[in-house]
Tab-separated table of C-alpha atoms in Angstrom:
chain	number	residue	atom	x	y	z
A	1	UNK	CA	34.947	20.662	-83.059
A	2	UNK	CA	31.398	19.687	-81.977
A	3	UNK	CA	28.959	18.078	-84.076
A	4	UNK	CA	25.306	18.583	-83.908
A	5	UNK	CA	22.686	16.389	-84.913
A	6	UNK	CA	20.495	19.632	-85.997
A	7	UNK	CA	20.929	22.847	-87.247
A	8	UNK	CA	22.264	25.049	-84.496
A	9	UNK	CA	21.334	28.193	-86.134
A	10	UNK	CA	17.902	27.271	-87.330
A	11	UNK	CA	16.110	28.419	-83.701
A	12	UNK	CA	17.789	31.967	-83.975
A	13	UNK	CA	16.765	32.441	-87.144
A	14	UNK	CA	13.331	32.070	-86.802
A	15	UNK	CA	13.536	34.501	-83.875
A	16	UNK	CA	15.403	36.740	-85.919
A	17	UNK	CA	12.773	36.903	-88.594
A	18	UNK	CA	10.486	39.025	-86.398
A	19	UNK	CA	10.782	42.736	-88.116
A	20	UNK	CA	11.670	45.796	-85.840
A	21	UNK	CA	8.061	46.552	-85.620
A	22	UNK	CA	7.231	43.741	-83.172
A	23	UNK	CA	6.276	45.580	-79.658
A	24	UNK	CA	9.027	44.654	-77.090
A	25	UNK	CA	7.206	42.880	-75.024
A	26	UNK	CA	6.191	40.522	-77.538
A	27	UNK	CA	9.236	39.910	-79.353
A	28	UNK	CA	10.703	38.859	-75.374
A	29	UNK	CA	7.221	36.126	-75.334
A	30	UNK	CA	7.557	35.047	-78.807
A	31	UNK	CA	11.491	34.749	-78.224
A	32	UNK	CA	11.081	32.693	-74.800
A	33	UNK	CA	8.361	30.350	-76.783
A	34	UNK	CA	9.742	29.699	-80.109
A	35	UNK	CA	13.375	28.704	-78.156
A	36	UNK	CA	11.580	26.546	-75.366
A	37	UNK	CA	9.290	25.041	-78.127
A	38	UNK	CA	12.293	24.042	-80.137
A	39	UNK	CA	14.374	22.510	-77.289
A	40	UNK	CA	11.712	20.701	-76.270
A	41	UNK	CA	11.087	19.084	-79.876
A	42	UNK	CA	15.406	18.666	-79.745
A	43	UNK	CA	15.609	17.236	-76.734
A	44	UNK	CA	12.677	14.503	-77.316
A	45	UNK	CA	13.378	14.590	-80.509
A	46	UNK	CA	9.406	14.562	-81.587
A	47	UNK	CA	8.583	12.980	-84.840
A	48	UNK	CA	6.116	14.029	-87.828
A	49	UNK	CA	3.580	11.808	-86.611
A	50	UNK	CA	3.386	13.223	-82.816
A	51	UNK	CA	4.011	16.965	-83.693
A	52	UNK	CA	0.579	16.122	-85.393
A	53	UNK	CA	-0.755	14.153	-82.660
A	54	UNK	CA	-0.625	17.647	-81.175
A	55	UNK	CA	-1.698	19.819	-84.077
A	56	UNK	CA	-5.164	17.527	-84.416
A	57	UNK	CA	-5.405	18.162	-80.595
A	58	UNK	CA	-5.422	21.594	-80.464
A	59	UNK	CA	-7.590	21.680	-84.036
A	60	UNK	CA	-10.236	19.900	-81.961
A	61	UNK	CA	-9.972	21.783	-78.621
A	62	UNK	CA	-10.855	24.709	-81.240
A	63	UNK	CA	-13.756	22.819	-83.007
A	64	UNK	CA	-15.240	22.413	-79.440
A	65	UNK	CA	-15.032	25.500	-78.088
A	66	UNK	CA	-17.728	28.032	-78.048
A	67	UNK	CA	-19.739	30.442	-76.213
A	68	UNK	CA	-21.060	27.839	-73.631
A	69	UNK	CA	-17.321	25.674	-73.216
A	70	UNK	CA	-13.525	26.599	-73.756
A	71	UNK	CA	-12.007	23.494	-74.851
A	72	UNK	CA	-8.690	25.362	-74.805
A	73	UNK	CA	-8.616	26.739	-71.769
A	74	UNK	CA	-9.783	23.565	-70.149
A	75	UNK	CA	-6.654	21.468	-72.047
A	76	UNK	CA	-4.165	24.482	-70.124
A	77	UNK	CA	-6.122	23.853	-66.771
A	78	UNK	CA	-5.092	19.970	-66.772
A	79	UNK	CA	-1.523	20.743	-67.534
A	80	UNK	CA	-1.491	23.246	-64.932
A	81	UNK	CA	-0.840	26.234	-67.251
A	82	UNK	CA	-3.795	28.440	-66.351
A	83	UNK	CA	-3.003	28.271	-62.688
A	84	UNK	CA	0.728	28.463	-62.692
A	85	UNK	CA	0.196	31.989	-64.513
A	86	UNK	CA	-2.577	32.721	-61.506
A	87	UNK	CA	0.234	32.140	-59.804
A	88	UNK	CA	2.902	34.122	-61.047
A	89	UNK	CA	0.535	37.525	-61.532
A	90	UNK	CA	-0.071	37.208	-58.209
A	91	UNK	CA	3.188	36.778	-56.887
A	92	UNK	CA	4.195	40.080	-58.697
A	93	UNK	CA	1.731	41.366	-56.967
A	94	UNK	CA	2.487	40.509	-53.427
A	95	UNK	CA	5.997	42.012	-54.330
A	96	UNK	CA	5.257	45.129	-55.479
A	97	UNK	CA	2.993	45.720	-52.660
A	98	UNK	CA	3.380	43.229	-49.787
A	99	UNK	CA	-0.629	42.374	-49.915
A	100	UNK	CA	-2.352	39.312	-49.679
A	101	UNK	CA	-4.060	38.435	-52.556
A	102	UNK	CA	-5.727	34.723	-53.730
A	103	UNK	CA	-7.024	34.402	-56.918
A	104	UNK	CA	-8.080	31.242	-59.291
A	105	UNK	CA	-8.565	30.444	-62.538
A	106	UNK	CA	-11.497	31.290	-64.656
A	107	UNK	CA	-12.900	27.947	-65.920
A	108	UNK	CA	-14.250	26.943	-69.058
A	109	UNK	CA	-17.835	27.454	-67.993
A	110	UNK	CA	-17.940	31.185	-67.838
A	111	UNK	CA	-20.775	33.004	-68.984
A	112	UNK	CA	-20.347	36.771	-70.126
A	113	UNK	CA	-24.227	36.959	-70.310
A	114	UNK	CA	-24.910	36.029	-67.033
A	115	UNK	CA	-28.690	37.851	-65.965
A	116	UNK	CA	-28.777	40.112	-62.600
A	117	UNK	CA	-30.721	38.804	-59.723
A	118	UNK	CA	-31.780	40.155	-56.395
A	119	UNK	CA	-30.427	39.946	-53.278
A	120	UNK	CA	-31.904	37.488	-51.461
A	121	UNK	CA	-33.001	35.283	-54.522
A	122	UNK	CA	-32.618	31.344	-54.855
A	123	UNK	CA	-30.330	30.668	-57.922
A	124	UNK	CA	-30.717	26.774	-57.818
A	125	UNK	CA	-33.861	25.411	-59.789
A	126	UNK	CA	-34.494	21.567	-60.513
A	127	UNK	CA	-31.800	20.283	-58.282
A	128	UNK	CA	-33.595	18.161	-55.337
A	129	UNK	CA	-30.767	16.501	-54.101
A	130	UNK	CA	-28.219	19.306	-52.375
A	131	UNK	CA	-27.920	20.726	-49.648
A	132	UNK	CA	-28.866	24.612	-49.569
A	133	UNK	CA	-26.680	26.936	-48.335
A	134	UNK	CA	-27.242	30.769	-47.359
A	135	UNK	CA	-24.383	32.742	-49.169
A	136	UNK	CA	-23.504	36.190	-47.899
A	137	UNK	CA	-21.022	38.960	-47.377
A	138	UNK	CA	-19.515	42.625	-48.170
A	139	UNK	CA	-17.564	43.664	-50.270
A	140	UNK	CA	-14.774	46.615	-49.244
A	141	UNK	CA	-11.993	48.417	-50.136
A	142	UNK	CA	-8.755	46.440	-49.138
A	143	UNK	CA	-7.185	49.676	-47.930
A	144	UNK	CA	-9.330	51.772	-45.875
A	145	UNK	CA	-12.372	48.782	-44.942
A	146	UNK	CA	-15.180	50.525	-46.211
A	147	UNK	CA	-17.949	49.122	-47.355
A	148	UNK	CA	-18.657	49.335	-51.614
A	149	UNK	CA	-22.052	50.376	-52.811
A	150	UNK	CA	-23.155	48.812	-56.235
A	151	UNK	CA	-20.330	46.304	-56.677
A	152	UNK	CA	-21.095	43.327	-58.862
A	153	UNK	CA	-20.477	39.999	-57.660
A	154	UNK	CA	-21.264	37.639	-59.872
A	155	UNK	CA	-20.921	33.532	-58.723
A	156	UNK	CA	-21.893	30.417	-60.604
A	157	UNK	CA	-21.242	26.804	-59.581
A	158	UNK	CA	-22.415	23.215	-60.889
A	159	UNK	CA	-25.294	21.148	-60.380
A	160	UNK	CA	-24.853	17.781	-57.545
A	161	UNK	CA	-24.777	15.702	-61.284
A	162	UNK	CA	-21.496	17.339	-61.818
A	163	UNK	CA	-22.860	19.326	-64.607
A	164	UNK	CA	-23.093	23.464	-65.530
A	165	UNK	CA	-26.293	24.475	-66.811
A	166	UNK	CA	-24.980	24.967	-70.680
A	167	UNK	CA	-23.569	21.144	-70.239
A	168	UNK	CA	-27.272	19.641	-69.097
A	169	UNK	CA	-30.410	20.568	-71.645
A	170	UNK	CA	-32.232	19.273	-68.303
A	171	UNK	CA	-31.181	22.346	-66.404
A	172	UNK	CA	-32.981	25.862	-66.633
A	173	UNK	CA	-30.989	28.262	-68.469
A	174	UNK	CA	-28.445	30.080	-66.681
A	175	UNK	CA	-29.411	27.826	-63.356
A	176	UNK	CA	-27.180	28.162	-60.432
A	177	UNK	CA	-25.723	31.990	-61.778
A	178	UNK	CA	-26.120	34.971	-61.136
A	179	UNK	CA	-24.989	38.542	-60.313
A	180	UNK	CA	-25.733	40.357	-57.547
A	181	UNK	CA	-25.477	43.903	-56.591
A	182	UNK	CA	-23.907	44.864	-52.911
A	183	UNK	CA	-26.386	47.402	-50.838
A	184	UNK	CA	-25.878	50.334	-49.285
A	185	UNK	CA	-23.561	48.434	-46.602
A	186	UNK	CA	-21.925	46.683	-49.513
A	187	UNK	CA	-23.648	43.492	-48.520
A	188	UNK	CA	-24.796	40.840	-51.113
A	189	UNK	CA	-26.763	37.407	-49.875
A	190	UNK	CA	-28.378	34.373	-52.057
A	191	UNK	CA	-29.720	31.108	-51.873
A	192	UNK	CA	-27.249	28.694	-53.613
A	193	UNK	CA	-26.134	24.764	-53.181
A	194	UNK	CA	-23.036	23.440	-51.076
A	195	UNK	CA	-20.708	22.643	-54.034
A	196	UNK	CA	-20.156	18.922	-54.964
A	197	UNK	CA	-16.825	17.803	-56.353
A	198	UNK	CA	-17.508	16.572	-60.337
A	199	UNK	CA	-14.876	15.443	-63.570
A	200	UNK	CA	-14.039	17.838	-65.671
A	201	UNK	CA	-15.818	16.864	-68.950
A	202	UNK	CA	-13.859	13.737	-70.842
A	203	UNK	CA	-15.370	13.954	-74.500
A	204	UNK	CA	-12.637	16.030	-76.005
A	205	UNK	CA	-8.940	17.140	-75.858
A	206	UNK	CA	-8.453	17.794	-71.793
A	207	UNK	CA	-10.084	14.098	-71.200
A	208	UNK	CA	-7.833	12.645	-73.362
A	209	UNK	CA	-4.691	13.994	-71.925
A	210	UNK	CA	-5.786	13.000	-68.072
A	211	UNK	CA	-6.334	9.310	-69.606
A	212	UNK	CA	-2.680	9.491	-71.206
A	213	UNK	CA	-0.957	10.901	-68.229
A	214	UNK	CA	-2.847	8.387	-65.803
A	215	UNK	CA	-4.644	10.645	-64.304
A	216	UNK	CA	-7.958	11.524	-62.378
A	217	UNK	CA	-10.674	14.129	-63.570
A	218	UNK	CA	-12.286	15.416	-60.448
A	219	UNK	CA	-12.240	18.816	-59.293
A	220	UNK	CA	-12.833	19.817	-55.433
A	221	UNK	CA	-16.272	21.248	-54.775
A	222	UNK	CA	-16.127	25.189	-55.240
A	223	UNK	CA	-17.883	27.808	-55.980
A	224	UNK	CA	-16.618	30.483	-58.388
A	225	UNK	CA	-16.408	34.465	-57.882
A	226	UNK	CA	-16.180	37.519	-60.058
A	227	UNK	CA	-16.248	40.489	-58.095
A	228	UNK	CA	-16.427	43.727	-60.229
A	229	UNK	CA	-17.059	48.007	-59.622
A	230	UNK	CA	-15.330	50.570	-61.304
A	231	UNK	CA	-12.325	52.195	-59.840
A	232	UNK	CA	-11.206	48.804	-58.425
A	233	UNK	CA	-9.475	46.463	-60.386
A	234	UNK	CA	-12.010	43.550	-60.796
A	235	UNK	CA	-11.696	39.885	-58.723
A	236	UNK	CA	-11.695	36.504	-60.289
A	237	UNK	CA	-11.739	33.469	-57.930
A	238	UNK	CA	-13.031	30.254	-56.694
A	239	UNK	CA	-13.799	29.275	-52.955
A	240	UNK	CA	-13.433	26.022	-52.012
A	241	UNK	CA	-15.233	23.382	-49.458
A	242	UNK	CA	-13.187	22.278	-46.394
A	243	UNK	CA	-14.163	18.925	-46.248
A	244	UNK	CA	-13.713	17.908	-50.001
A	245	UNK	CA	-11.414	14.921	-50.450
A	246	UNK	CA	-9.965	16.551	-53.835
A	247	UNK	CA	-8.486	19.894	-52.009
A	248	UNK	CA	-5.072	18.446	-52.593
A	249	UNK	CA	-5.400	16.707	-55.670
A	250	UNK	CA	-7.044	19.222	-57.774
A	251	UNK	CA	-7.231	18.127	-61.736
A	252	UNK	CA	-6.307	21.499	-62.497
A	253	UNK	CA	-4.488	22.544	-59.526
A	254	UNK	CA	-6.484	25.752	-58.494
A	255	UNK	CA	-6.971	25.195	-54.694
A	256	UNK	CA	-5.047	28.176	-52.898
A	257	UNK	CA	-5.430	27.668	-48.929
A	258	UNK	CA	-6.618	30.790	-48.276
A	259	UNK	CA	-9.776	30.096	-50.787
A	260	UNK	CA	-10.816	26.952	-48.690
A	261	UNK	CA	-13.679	27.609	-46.578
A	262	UNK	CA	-16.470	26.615	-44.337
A	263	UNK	CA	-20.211	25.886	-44.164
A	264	UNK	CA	-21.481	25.841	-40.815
A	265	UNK	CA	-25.144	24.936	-39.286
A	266	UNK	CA	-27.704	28.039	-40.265
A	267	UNK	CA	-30.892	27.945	-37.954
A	268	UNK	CA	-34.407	29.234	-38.354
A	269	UNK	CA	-34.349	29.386	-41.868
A	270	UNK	CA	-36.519	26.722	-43.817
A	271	UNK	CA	-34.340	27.627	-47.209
A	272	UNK	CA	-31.423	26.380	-45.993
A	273	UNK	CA	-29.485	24.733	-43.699
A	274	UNK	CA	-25.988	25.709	-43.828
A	275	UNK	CA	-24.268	29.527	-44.691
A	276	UNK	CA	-21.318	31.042	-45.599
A	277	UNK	CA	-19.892	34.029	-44.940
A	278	UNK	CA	-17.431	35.580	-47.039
A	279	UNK	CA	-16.239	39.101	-47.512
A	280	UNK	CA	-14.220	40.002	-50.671
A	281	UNK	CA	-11.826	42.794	-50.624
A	282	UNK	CA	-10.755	44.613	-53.515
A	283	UNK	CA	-7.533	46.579	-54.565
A	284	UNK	CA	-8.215	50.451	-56.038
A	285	UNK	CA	-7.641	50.660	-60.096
A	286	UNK	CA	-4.431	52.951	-59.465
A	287	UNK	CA	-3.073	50.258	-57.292
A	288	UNK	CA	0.036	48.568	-58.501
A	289	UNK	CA	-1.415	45.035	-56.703
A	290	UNK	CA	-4.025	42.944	-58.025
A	291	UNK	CA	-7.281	41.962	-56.400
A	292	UNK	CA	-6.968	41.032	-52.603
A	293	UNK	CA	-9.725	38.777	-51.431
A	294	UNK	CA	-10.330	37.294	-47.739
A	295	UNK	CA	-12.250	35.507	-45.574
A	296	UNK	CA	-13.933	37.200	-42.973
């Protein structure tokens, strides 16, 4: 007759405490968590004094989050969380439909209140030492290549310091974002920096976890990507720079290969001397896929 060190039947009888109004879908997450949760604390057999190690961690990821910075989405960026479920929607995606798709994370440094701007305009301010780069493309339906009229693409990206605007009090408000809308050939073209690889920021939960685990902060230089119109399911991504020394050792493991691009030489244009080019291609609503986006 086996022994065991710990209650066999405790795990399946938390599980079994969820009543029979718990959606199905839910009771299969909270079911797969509360089991894998438990082994894990079996199998290392965790102690009182690290299970709240962890509790204070998450307490303070909370503490610093707001509006400007998601401490808690930055701590499931460094242990890869964030991007490994990029990954699997996307892969459930290319199976139900046999489309390329590449998607990245969000980031902590979204802003929901990001202003419009105008094709055309210069979305850096204040930073004198980057190189400018001439950002355009279209936007178009992944199916039948036409162009779409009035889609939002909205793109923001740090500052050569390593820092987003709500992280430096010496940068303009809402510096280096933007949203833009696509013209009448579902074109949309800006003014913005060649991206710079920084550190994710260290004060707080996710910087203390890279120090434990031995390991580096710095992200590859990249620009990120919402792409948005109604009737197509909206795009969230990050592009990154060919030549940046980070591509394969990403601190939170976003770099897909088919989101690494290019800056070439731009001539004749005093605003800057490099471009990109880079169409975005999104997937209609009814689709079962997710967003598709490639490089022209």
């Amino acid at each position: 007759m086996p022994t065991h060190r710990f209650d066999p039947d405790f795990t399946d009888n938390v599980i079994h405490a969820m009543g029979p109004k718990t959606s199905p879908r839910f009771r299969q997450l909270m079911t797969g968590l509360i089991r894998h949760v438990h082994d894990f604390a079996r199998e290392n057999e965790v102690t009182v004094e690290e299970w709240m190690a962890g509790v204070q961690l998450m307490n303070w990821a909370g503490q610093m989050s707001n509006d400007k910075r998601n401490e808690g989405q930055l701590v499931c960026d460094v242990i890869g969380l964030e991007s490994l479920v990029d990954e699997i929607t996307f892969k459930l995606a290319d199976e139900a439909e046999d489309t390329p798709t590449a998607t990245a994370i969000l980031g902590p440094f979204f802003r929901a209140d990001t202003p419009y701007r105008k094709n055309g305009d210069n979305i850096v301010k204040g930073v004198p030492d980057g190189e400018m780069v001439f950002m355009h493309g279209q936007v178009i339906d992944f199916t039948t290549k036409k162009p779409l009229v009035g889609a939002t693409v909205e793109v923001w990206q740090a500052a050569t310091n390593g820092l987003y605007e709500q992280q430096d009090p010496n940068q303009e408000e809402f510096n280096l974002r933007g949203k833009f809308k696509t013209d009448e050939e579902g074109r949309y073209y800006f003014y913005c920096l060649r991206p710079t690889p920084y550190p994710v920021p260290d004060d707080g939960p996710a910087g203390k976890l890279l120090k434990l685990m031995d390991r580096h902060p710095y992200r590859p230089a990249h620009i990120h990507i919402i792409a948005t119109i109604d009737g197509y399911k909206p795009l969230t991504t990050q592009i990154f720079d060919s030549k940046d020394k980070y591509l394969t050792n990403d601190s939170v493991f976003a770099v897909k290969d088919s989101l690494i691009v290019d800056f070439v030489p731009r001539k004749d244009d005093p605003q800057a001397g490099l471009e990109l080019n880079y169409n975005v291609k999104l997937v209609p609503q009814q689709s079962s896929s997710t967003n598709g986006v490639n490089n022209a």
